[in-house]
């Protein structure tokens, strides 16, 4: 059944992104919003808007009943969850289908299996995908935990089965610390995710974060190559690129094939990302998790493949088969994305929402800015601080970095402190330029470069 009217159960730049894809497909759009978001760009762009509750996300963007009521009221026949919020909530996917609507994403059962990180590990092992050495599934008792710790050795990573967004992860370096952190981590995971379940993994030191984009229609699955997101702060990505600069063609083939095998093994439907850690000293890669939704950094893949991933996920949800066979998906050039947040990198990334007094957006060849901003908009304090994503493409990685530096120079967000100065420095950094980075590279760099970040402040937003 082709979709005629799509409700967007999200906010910010991703809501704008989804409306654009829907409009090009000739699909009408309904944007839901909280009381704090009546002025947001997606509300202005959508054909219809419905107020679903107070600013607090638990009462609006996470309020399943209010979202379903908005769909009924407007006659929407499908719901796109974006990322974050309800995007990986299996109960929401089930409720959408039970209401006779289309969920733009995988089935509830697929989210249940692959969205639970401990269960996803099992599915990956079963599909022959290498995993980080660790527990088989959730850890049920302290005795089991001790036995596994003895087996894999320290340092160990304690991870919440329901975790995400870099939260719910602890590193233990010895047995005493391990016992203490297990108790702490479980209580925190229970509070943050409503599920205290834990599993453990060996710590892969100096690894790169590499992830494979997959598209699947329930029968067939293809990959759209990989992204590298090794520049992270607190396990959250800040700079993403495609392709991974140090991956050999042979390893790329192997890595992407493993992602497709896993998607096929669960009859996956929709867009998904399979995340790995890659050790470039040994050439080994290890599955860490699957995100059963569109990801923040999807545009870099769109730039190197020419595929509109959001359009494709909407088409698949409407019942279409995959538009591409694997041999039709090529990789060209290099793309980089940076996350422009309303945070001050010179003050430990202190969030600073508020009014946008002026706005100059970068443009020109190979330059894309996916944003929620417009001049006169006031960024509300209640949500994630992502304002927009600056994405560039060029034939070579070197060219893309030069283009990023140039585009960052054009960006001016008046009135707010943003992460822009951080990226200007990173684009000039010799290690970044040589792609000599890993997931723990950025944090010490930030310590060492505090002074330079403060100096950059003087030069603009
Ligand atoms: P990962 O969780 O693997 O880092 P992404 O990089 O795609 O995946 O980040 C998604 C995260 O972005 C969510 O888990 C959440 O913390 C955050 N987020 C959720 N909703 C929004 C939103 N509307 N705008 C910006 N960020 C969001
Ligand atoms: P989330 O669901 O929060 O995105 P992930 O499992 O994807 O959690 O891990 C987030 C980040 O934490 C990774 O990108 C990586 O930097 C780090 N990480 C996760 N697992 C390990 C591990 N076993 N060893 C080393 N680093 C890890
Ligand atoms: Mg992750």
mmCIF file of C-alpha atoms in Angstrom, residues 6-322:
data_model
loop_
_atom_site.group_PDB
_atom_site.id
_atom_site.type_symbol
_atom_site.label_atom_id
_atom_site.label_comp_id
_atom_site.label_asym_id
_atom_site.label_seq_id
_atom_site.Cartn_x
_atom_site.Cartn_y
_atom_site.Cartn_z
ATOM 1 C CA UNK A 6 3.097 10.650 6.532
ATOM 2 C CA UNK A 7 3.229 11.774 10.158
ATOM 3 C CA UNK A 8 6.665 12.712 11.494
ATOM 4 C CA UNK A 9 7.075 11.702 15.149
ATOM 5 C CA UNK A 10 10.242 13.669 15.765
ATOM 6 C CA UNK A 11 11.625 17.203 15.698
ATOM 7 C CA UNK A 12 14.645 19.245 14.647
ATOM 8 C CA UNK A 13 16.709 18.698 11.534
ATOM 9 C CA UNK A 14 15.620 15.090 11.003
ATOM 10 C CA UNK A 15 11.961 16.151 10.805
ATOM 11 C CA UNK A 16 12.910 18.642 8.075
ATOM 12 C CA UNK A 17 14.899 15.927 6.302
ATOM 13 C CA UNK A 18 11.920 13.532 6.310
ATOM 14 C CA UNK A 19 9.464 16.190 5.090
ATOM 15 C CA UNK A 20 11.752 16.916 2.136
ATOM 16 C CA UNK A 21 11.868 13.253 1.127
ATOM 17 C CA UNK A 22 8.090 12.869 1.502
ATOM 18 C CA UNK A 23 7.390 15.952 -0.579
ATOM 19 C CA UNK A 24 9.546 14.717 -3.432
ATOM 20 C CA UNK A 25 7.552 11.471 -3.349
ATOM 21 C CA UNK A 26 4.270 13.402 -3.521
ATOM 22 C CA UNK A 27 3.321 12.343 0.015
ATOM 23 C CA UNK A 28 1.480 14.804 2.285
ATOM 24 C CA UNK A 29 3.054 15.481 5.693
ATOM 25 C CA UNK A 30 1.837 15.939 9.268
ATOM 26 C CA UNK A 31 4.310 17.326 11.796
ATOM 27 C CA UNK A 32 3.602 16.739 15.469
ATOM 28 C CA UNK A 33 5.172 19.104 17.978
ATOM 29 C CA UNK A 34 5.389 19.936 21.670
ATOM 30 C CA UNK A 35 4.326 23.276 23.117
ATOM 31 C CA UNK A 36 7.993 24.374 22.932
ATOM 32 C CA UNK A 37 8.239 23.617 19.211
ATOM 33 C CA UNK A 38 5.290 25.470 17.664
ATOM 34 C CA UNK A 39 7.794 27.684 15.784
ATOM 35 C CA UNK A 40 10.145 24.992 14.556
ATOM 36 C CA UNK A 41 11.066 24.815 10.880
ATOM 37 C CA UNK A 42 9.438 21.407 10.330
ATOM 38 C CA UNK A 43 6.106 22.787 11.567
ATOM 39 C CA UNK A 44 6.339 25.594 9.032
ATOM 40 C CA UNK A 45 7.286 23.203 6.229
ATOM 41 C CA UNK A 46 4.752 20.418 6.807
ATOM 42 C CA UNK A 47 1.296 20.444 5.223
ATOM 43 C CA UNK A 48 -0.308 20.104 8.658
ATOM 44 C CA UNK A 49 0.881 20.382 12.253
ATOM 45 C CA UNK A 50 -0.575 18.921 15.445
ATOM 46 C CA UNK A 51 0.284 19.986 18.982
ATOM 47 C CA UNK A 52 0.740 16.814 21.055
ATOM 48 C CA UNK A 53 1.743 17.983 24.523
ATOM 49 C CA UNK A 54 3.995 19.964 26.839
ATOM 50 C CA UNK A 55 7.745 20.529 26.244
ATOM 51 C CA UNK A 56 8.858 17.558 28.338
ATOM 52 C CA UNK A 57 9.531 14.789 25.781
ATOM 53 C CA UNK A 58 7.917 12.125 27.987
ATOM 54 C CA UNK A 59 4.645 13.974 27.522
ATOM 55 C CA UNK A 60 4.999 14.791 23.815
ATOM 56 C CA UNK A 61 7.551 13.112 21.528
ATOM 57 C CA UNK A 62 7.473 9.951 23.670
ATOM 58 C CA UNK A 63 3.706 10.019 24.172
ATOM 59 C CA UNK A 64 2.514 7.128 22.001
ATOM 60 C CA UNK A 65 -1.192 7.763 22.609
ATOM 61 C CA UNK A 66 -0.942 11.435 21.646
ATOM 62 C CA UNK A 67 0.994 10.599 18.476
ATOM 63 C CA UNK A 68 -1.515 7.931 17.403
ATOM 64 C CA UNK A 69 -4.375 10.341 18.128
ATOM 65 C CA UNK A 70 -2.709 12.950 15.879
ATOM 66 C CA UNK A 71 -2.459 10.360 13.107
ATOM 67 C CA UNK A 72 -6.145 9.440 13.448
ATOM 68 C CA UNK A 73 -7.205 13.078 13.564
ATOM 69 C CA UNK A 74 -5.317 13.971 10.356
ATOM 70 C CA UNK A 75 -5.882 10.724 8.466
ATOM 71 C CA UNK A 76 -2.166 9.949 8.227
ATOM 72 C CA UNK A 77 -1.502 6.411 7.034
ATOM 73 C CA UNK A 78 2.151 6.117 8.092
ATOM 74 C CA UNK A 79 4.520 7.299 10.832
ATOM 75 C CA UNK A 80 8.248 8.015 10.496
ATOM 76 C CA UNK A 81 10.020 7.964 13.880
ATOM 77 C CA UNK A 82 13.314 9.633 12.807
ATOM 78 C CA UNK A 83 16.147 8.841 15.237
ATOM 79 C CA UNK A 84 16.144 8.979 19.036
ATOM 80 C CA UNK A 85 12.780 9.299 20.822
ATOM 81 C CA UNK A 86 10.567 6.339 19.781
ATOM 82 C CA UNK A 87 12.677 5.223 16.820
ATOM 83 C CA UNK A 88 13.898 2.032 18.509
ATOM 84 C CA UNK A 89 10.870 1.387 20.682
ATOM 85 C CA UNK A 90 9.405 -1.990 19.636
ATOM 86 C CA UNK A 91 6.183 -1.279 21.515
ATOM 87 C CA UNK A 92 5.686 1.861 19.457
ATOM 88 C CA UNK A 93 6.235 0.014 16.178
ATOM 89 C CA UNK A 94 3.677 -2.590 17.301
ATOM 90 C CA UNK A 95 1.184 0.084 18.408
ATOM 91 C CA UNK A 96 1.472 1.873 15.059
ATOM 92 C CA UNK A 97 0.736 -1.357 13.187
ATOM 93 C CA UNK A 98 -2.055 -2.323 15.595
ATOM 94 C CA UNK A 99 -3.671 1.033 14.781
ATOM 95 C CA UNK A 100 -3.694 0.007 11.121
ATOM 96 C CA UNK A 101 -0.854 2.373 10.189
ATOM 97 C CA UNK A 102 2.523 1.832 8.559
ATOM 98 C CA UNK A 103 5.637 2.159 10.709
ATOM 99 C CA UNK A 104 8.504 3.466 8.571
ATOM 100 C CA UNK A 105 11.104 1.061 9.878
ATOM 101 C CA UNK A 106 11.537 -2.590 10.784
ATOM 102 C CA UNK A 107 8.929 -4.759 12.497
ATOM 103 C CA UNK A 108 8.509 -4.584 16.270
ATOM 104 C CA UNK A 109 10.066 -8.048 16.559
ATOM 105 C CA UNK A 110 13.123 -6.983 14.574
ATOM 106 C CA UNK A 111 13.566 -3.985 16.870
ATOM 107 C CA UNK A 112 13.151 -6.282 19.868
ATOM 108 C CA UNK A 113 15.892 -8.614 18.620
ATOM 109 C CA UNK A 114 18.384 -6.178 17.130
ATOM 110 C CA UNK A 115 17.667 -3.167 19.371
ATOM 111 C CA UNK A 116 18.507 -5.181 22.483
ATOM 112 C CA UNK A 117 22.286 -5.104 22.365
ATOM 113 C CA UNK A 118 22.799 -8.424 24.167
ATOM 114 C CA UNK A 119 20.311 -10.211 21.897
ATOM 115 C CA UNK A 120 21.798 -8.600 18.809
ATOM 116 C CA UNK A 121 25.210 -10.014 19.757
ATOM 117 C CA UNK A 122 23.697 -13.491 19.772
ATOM 118 C CA UNK A 123 22.080 -12.931 16.372
ATOM 119 C CA UNK A 124 25.391 -11.654 15.000
ATOM 120 C CA UNK A 125 27.334 -14.665 16.288
ATOM 121 C CA UNK A 126 24.708 -16.971 14.793
ATOM 122 C CA UNK A 127 25.048 -15.227 11.423
ATOM 123 C CA UNK A 128 28.826 -15.743 11.559
ATOM 124 C CA UNK A 129 29.645 -12.084 12.201
ATOM 125 C CA UNK A 130 32.672 -11.618 14.477
ATOM 126 C CA UNK A 131 31.794 -10.011 17.834
ATOM 127 C CA UNK A 132 33.906 -8.460 20.568
ATOM 128 C CA UNK A 133 34.743 -11.274 23.027
ATOM 129 C CA UNK A 134 32.215 -11.039 25.847
ATOM 130 C CA UNK A 135 29.182 -12.529 27.531
ATOM 131 C CA UNK A 136 26.795 -14.659 25.505
ATOM 132 C CA UNK A 137 23.815 -12.544 26.396
ATOM 133 C CA UNK A 138 22.698 -10.690 29.477
ATOM 134 C CA UNK A 139 24.501 -11.432 32.710
ATOM 135 C CA UNK A 140 22.100 -12.828 35.254
ATOM 136 C CA UNK A 141 24.191 -13.317 38.388
ATOM 137 C CA UNK A 142 27.388 -12.040 40.058
ATOM 138 C CA UNK A 143 28.850 -15.569 39.729
ATOM 139 C CA UNK A 144 28.313 -15.521 35.979
ATOM 140 C CA UNK A 145 29.885 -12.072 35.804
ATOM 141 C CA UNK A 146 32.969 -13.241 37.705
ATOM 142 C CA UNK A 147 33.403 -16.284 35.486
ATOM 143 C CA UNK A 148 33.219 -14.213 32.304
ATOM 144 C CA UNK A 149 35.602 -11.605 33.694
ATOM 145 C CA UNK A 150 38.126 -14.362 34.466
ATOM 146 C CA UNK A 151 37.678 -15.647 30.932
ATOM 147 C CA UNK A 152 38.190 -12.436 28.985
ATOM 148 C CA UNK A 153 40.391 -10.494 31.388
ATOM 149 C CA UNK A 154 40.616 -6.770 32.091
ATOM 150 C CA UNK A 155 39.921 -4.039 31.148
ATOM 151 C CA UNK A 156 36.284 -4.930 30.629
ATOM 152 C CA UNK A 157 33.429 -2.902 29.291
ATOM 153 C CA UNK A 158 30.077 -3.096 31.079
ATOM 154 C CA UNK A 159 27.248 -2.174 28.730
ATOM 155 C CA UNK A 160 23.520 -1.698 29.171
ATOM 156 C CA UNK A 161 21.528 -4.076 26.921
ATOM 157 C CA UNK A 162 19.041 -1.259 26.333
ATOM 158 C CA UNK A 163 21.737 1.437 26.061
ATOM 159 C CA UNK A 164 22.244 4.006 23.321
ATOM 160 C CA UNK A 165 23.606 7.455 22.590
ATOM 161 C CA UNK A 166 26.899 6.558 24.297
ATOM 162 C CA UNK A 167 25.174 6.171 27.662
ATOM 163 C CA UNK A 168 25.149 3.154 29.948
ATOM 164 C CA UNK A 169 28.788 2.152 29.339
ATOM 165 C CA UNK A 170 31.476 1.643 32.045
ATOM 166 C CA UNK A 171 35.069 0.420 31.950
ATOM 167 C CA UNK A 172 36.403 -1.736 34.788
ATOM 168 C CA UNK A 173 40.138 -2.375 35.130
ATOM 169 C CA UNK A 174 40.150 -4.980 37.908
ATOM 170 C CA UNK A 175 37.789 -7.406 39.715
ATOM 171 C CA UNK A 176 36.994 -5.045 42.638
ATOM 172 C CA UNK A 177 36.108 -2.180 40.352
ATOM 173 C CA UNK A 178 34.124 -4.575 38.193
ATOM 174 C CA UNK A 179 31.854 -5.661 41.078
ATOM 175 C CA UNK A 180 31.223 -2.076 42.144
ATOM 176 C CA UNK A 181 30.555 -0.795 38.627
ATOM 177 C CA UNK A 182 28.194 -3.667 37.754
ATOM 178 C CA UNK A 183 25.855 -2.649 40.578
ATOM 179 C CA UNK A 184 26.108 1.039 39.670
ATOM 180 C CA UNK A 185 25.643 0.456 35.946
ATOM 181 C CA UNK A 186 22.571 -1.705 36.469
ATOM 182 C CA UNK A 187 20.877 0.900 38.664
ATOM 183 C CA UNK A 188 21.686 3.635 36.152
ATOM 184 C CA UNK A 189 20.493 1.654 33.163
ATOM 185 C CA UNK A 190 17.250 0.907 35.009
ATOM 186 C CA UNK A 191 16.752 4.622 35.641
ATOM 187 C CA UNK A 192 17.764 5.777 32.150
ATOM 188 C CA UNK A 193 16.279 3.033 29.954
ATOM 189 C CA UNK A 194 13.771 1.325 32.238
ATOM 190 C CA UNK A 195 15.824 -1.863 31.914
ATOM 191 C CA UNK A 196 18.770 -2.697 34.159
ATOM 192 C CA UNK A 197 20.041 -5.594 32.000
ATOM 193 C CA UNK A 198 23.810 -5.662 31.421
ATOM 194 C CA UNK A 199 26.340 -7.532 29.306
ATOM 195 C CA UNK A 200 30.123 -7.312 29.161
ATOM 196 C CA UNK A 201 32.712 -7.012 26.405
ATOM 197 C CA UNK A 202 36.460 -6.914 26.212
ATOM 198 C CA UNK A 203 37.750 -3.371 25.667
ATOM 199 C CA UNK A 204 39.173 -3.008 22.179
ATOM 200 C CA UNK A 205 41.892 -0.388 22.616
ATOM 201 C CA UNK A 206 42.725 2.216 19.974
ATOM 202 C CA UNK A 207 39.975 0.902 17.713
ATOM 203 C CA UNK A 208 38.174 2.745 14.973
ATOM 204 C CA UNK A 209 34.379 2.957 14.878
ATOM 205 C CA UNK A 210 33.250 1.799 11.450
ATOM 206 C CA UNK A 211 29.603 1.127 10.575
ATOM 207 C CA UNK A 212 27.858 -0.275 7.532
ATOM 208 C CA UNK A 213 24.653 1.188 6.128
ATOM 209 C CA UNK A 214 22.174 -1.452 5.036
ATOM 210 C CA UNK A 215 18.879 -1.227 3.163
ATOM 211 C CA UNK A 216 16.493 -4.159 3.091
ATOM 212 C CA UNK A 217 12.936 -4.915 2.076
ATOM 213 C CA UNK A 218 12.274 -8.012 4.193
ATOM 214 C CA UNK A 219 13.474 -10.312 1.430
ATOM 215 C CA UNK A 220 16.569 -8.797 -0.034
ATOM 216 C CA UNK A 221 19.304 -6.725 1.583
ATOM 217 C CA UNK A 222 22.073 -4.527 0.213
ATOM 218 C CA UNK A 223 24.791 -2.390 1.766
ATOM 219 C CA UNK A 224 25.691 1.201 0.928
ATOM 220 C CA UNK A 225 29.282 0.923 2.124
ATOM 221 C CA UNK A 226 30.644 2.134 5.419
ATOM 222 C CA UNK A 227 31.094 5.273 7.492
ATOM 223 C CA UNK A 228 33.866 5.957 9.972
ATOM 224 C CA UNK A 229 32.912 7.770 13.187
ATOM 225 C CA UNK A 230 36.043 7.476 15.292
ATOM 226 C CA UNK A 231 36.105 11.101 16.412
ATOM 227 C CA UNK A 232 33.958 10.826 19.522
ATOM 228 C CA UNK A 233 33.460 12.613 22.801
ATOM 229 C CA UNK A 234 31.879 10.616 25.607
ATOM 230 C CA UNK A 235 31.246 7.863 23.067
ATOM 231 C CA UNK A 236 29.155 10.227 20.969
ATOM 232 C CA UNK A 237 30.119 10.912 17.391
ATOM 233 C CA UNK A 238 31.149 14.438 16.431
ATOM 234 C CA UNK A 239 32.746 14.023 12.965
ATOM 235 C CA UNK A 240 31.738 11.290 10.531
ATOM 236 C CA UNK A 241 32.984 10.344 7.132
ATOM 237 C CA UNK A 242 32.528 7.942 4.259
ATOM 238 C CA UNK A 243 34.254 5.854 3.121
ATOM 239 C CA UNK A 244 36.504 4.785 6.039
ATOM 240 C CA UNK A 245 39.869 6.201 4.927
ATOM 241 C CA UNK A 246 42.128 3.324 6.024
ATOM 242 C CA UNK A 247 40.003 0.331 5.037
ATOM 243 C CA UNK A 248 41.433 -1.784 2.197
ATOM 244 C CA UNK A 249 39.073 -2.765 -0.630
ATOM 245 C CA UNK A 250 39.322 -6.423 0.415
ATOM 246 C CA UNK A 251 38.390 -5.681 4.025
ATOM 247 C CA UNK A 252 35.624 -3.333 2.901
ATOM 248 C CA UNK A 253 34.162 -6.183 0.896
ATOM 249 C CA UNK A 254 34.359 -8.563 3.868
ATOM 250 C CA UNK A 255 32.927 -6.052 6.346
ATOM 251 C CA UNK A 256 30.013 -5.042 4.134
ATOM 252 C CA UNK A 257 29.246 -8.668 3.272
ATOM 253 C CA UNK A 258 29.020 -9.499 6.988
ATOM 254 C CA UNK A 259 26.527 -6.660 7.513
ATOM 255 C CA UNK A 260 24.369 -7.897 4.644
ATOM 256 C CA UNK A 261 24.513 -11.453 6.016
ATOM 257 C CA UNK A 262 23.249 -10.235 9.383
ATOM 258 C CA UNK A 263 20.443 -8.146 7.841
ATOM 259 C CA UNK A 264 19.394 -11.168 5.765
ATOM 260 C CA UNK A 265 19.562 -13.496 8.763
ATOM 261 C CA UNK A 266 16.835 -11.493 10.521
ATOM 262 C CA UNK A 267 14.844 -10.741 7.299
ATOM 263 C CA UNK A 268 15.465 -7.097 8.050
ATOM 264 C CA UNK A 269 13.194 -4.418 6.591
ATOM 265 C CA UNK A 270 14.100 -0.751 6.203
ATOM 266 C CA UNK A 271 17.290 1.231 6.719
ATOM 267 C CA UNK A 272 19.689 0.065 9.398
ATOM 268 C CA UNK A 273 23.257 0.465 10.543
ATOM 269 C CA UNK A 274 25.544 -2.264 11.737
ATOM 270 C CA UNK A 275 28.298 -0.879 13.935
ATOM 271 C CA UNK A 276 31.760 -2.387 14.357
ATOM 272 C CA UNK A 277 35.058 -1.688 16.027
ATOM 273 C CA UNK A 278 37.993 -2.093 13.690
ATOM 274 C CA UNK A 279 41.573 -2.636 14.798
ATOM 275 C CA UNK A 280 43.760 -1.446 11.937
ATOM 276 C CA UNK A 281 46.859 -3.029 13.492
ATOM 277 C CA UNK A 282 45.443 -6.549 13.228
ATOM 278 C CA UNK A 283 42.872 -6.023 10.465
ATOM 279 C CA UNK A 284 40.186 -7.524 12.729
ATOM 280 C CA UNK A 285 36.686 -6.110 12.985
ATOM 281 C CA UNK A 286 34.074 -6.854 15.639
ATOM 282 C CA UNK A 287 30.312 -6.252 15.654
ATOM 283 C CA UNK A 288 29.143 -3.996 18.506
ATOM 284 C CA UNK A 289 25.512 -3.159 17.794
ATOM 285 C CA UNK A 290 22.812 -2.509 15.236
ATOM 286 C CA UNK A 291 20.775 0.689 15.049
ATOM 287 C CA UNK A 292 17.397 -0.210 13.566
ATOM 288 C CA UNK A 293 16.637 3.279 12.236
ATOM 289 C CA UNK A 294 17.991 6.109 10.131
ATOM 290 C CA UNK A 295 21.140 7.540 11.729
ATOM 291 C CA UNK A 296 22.231 11.120 12.268
ATOM 292 C CA UNK A 297 25.215 10.655 9.956
ATOM 293 C CA UNK A 298 23.300 9.079 7.033
ATOM 294 C CA UNK A 299 24.027 12.022 4.668
ATOM 295 C CA UNK A 300 27.695 11.091 4.158
ATOM 296 C CA UNK A 301 26.506 7.801 2.682
ATOM 297 C CA UNK A 302 24.029 9.653 0.479
ATOM 298 C CA UNK A 303 26.869 11.832 -0.802
ATOM 299 C CA UNK A 304 29.146 8.945 -1.819
ATOM 300 C CA UNK A 305 26.416 6.687 -3.249
ATOM 301 C CA UNK A 306 23.907 9.194 -4.633
ATOM 302 C CA UNK A 307 21.101 7.261 -2.916
ATOM 303 C CA UNK A 308 18.406 9.125 -0.964
ATOM 304 C CA UNK A 309 18.227 6.817 2.064
ATOM 305 C CA UNK A 310 15.170 8.444 3.625
ATOM 306 C CA UNK A 311 13.236 8.262 0.369
ATOM 307 C CA UNK A 312 14.188 4.617 0.002
ATOM 308 C CA UNK A 313 13.046 3.767 3.543
ATOM 309 C CA UNK A 314 9.682 5.444 2.909
ATOM 310 C CA UNK A 315 9.264 3.586 -0.388
ATOM 311 C CA UNK A 316 10.071 0.249 1.265
ATOM 312 C CA UNK A 317 7.626 0.969 4.104
ATOM 313 C CA UNK A 318 4.984 1.598 1.439
ATOM 314 C CA UNK A 319 5.510 -1.946 0.167
ATOM 315 C CA UNK A 320 7.994 -1.399 -2.643
ATOM 316 C CA UNK A 321 10.912 -3.718 -3.239
ATOM 317 C CA UNK A 322 14.467 -2.386 -3.001
#
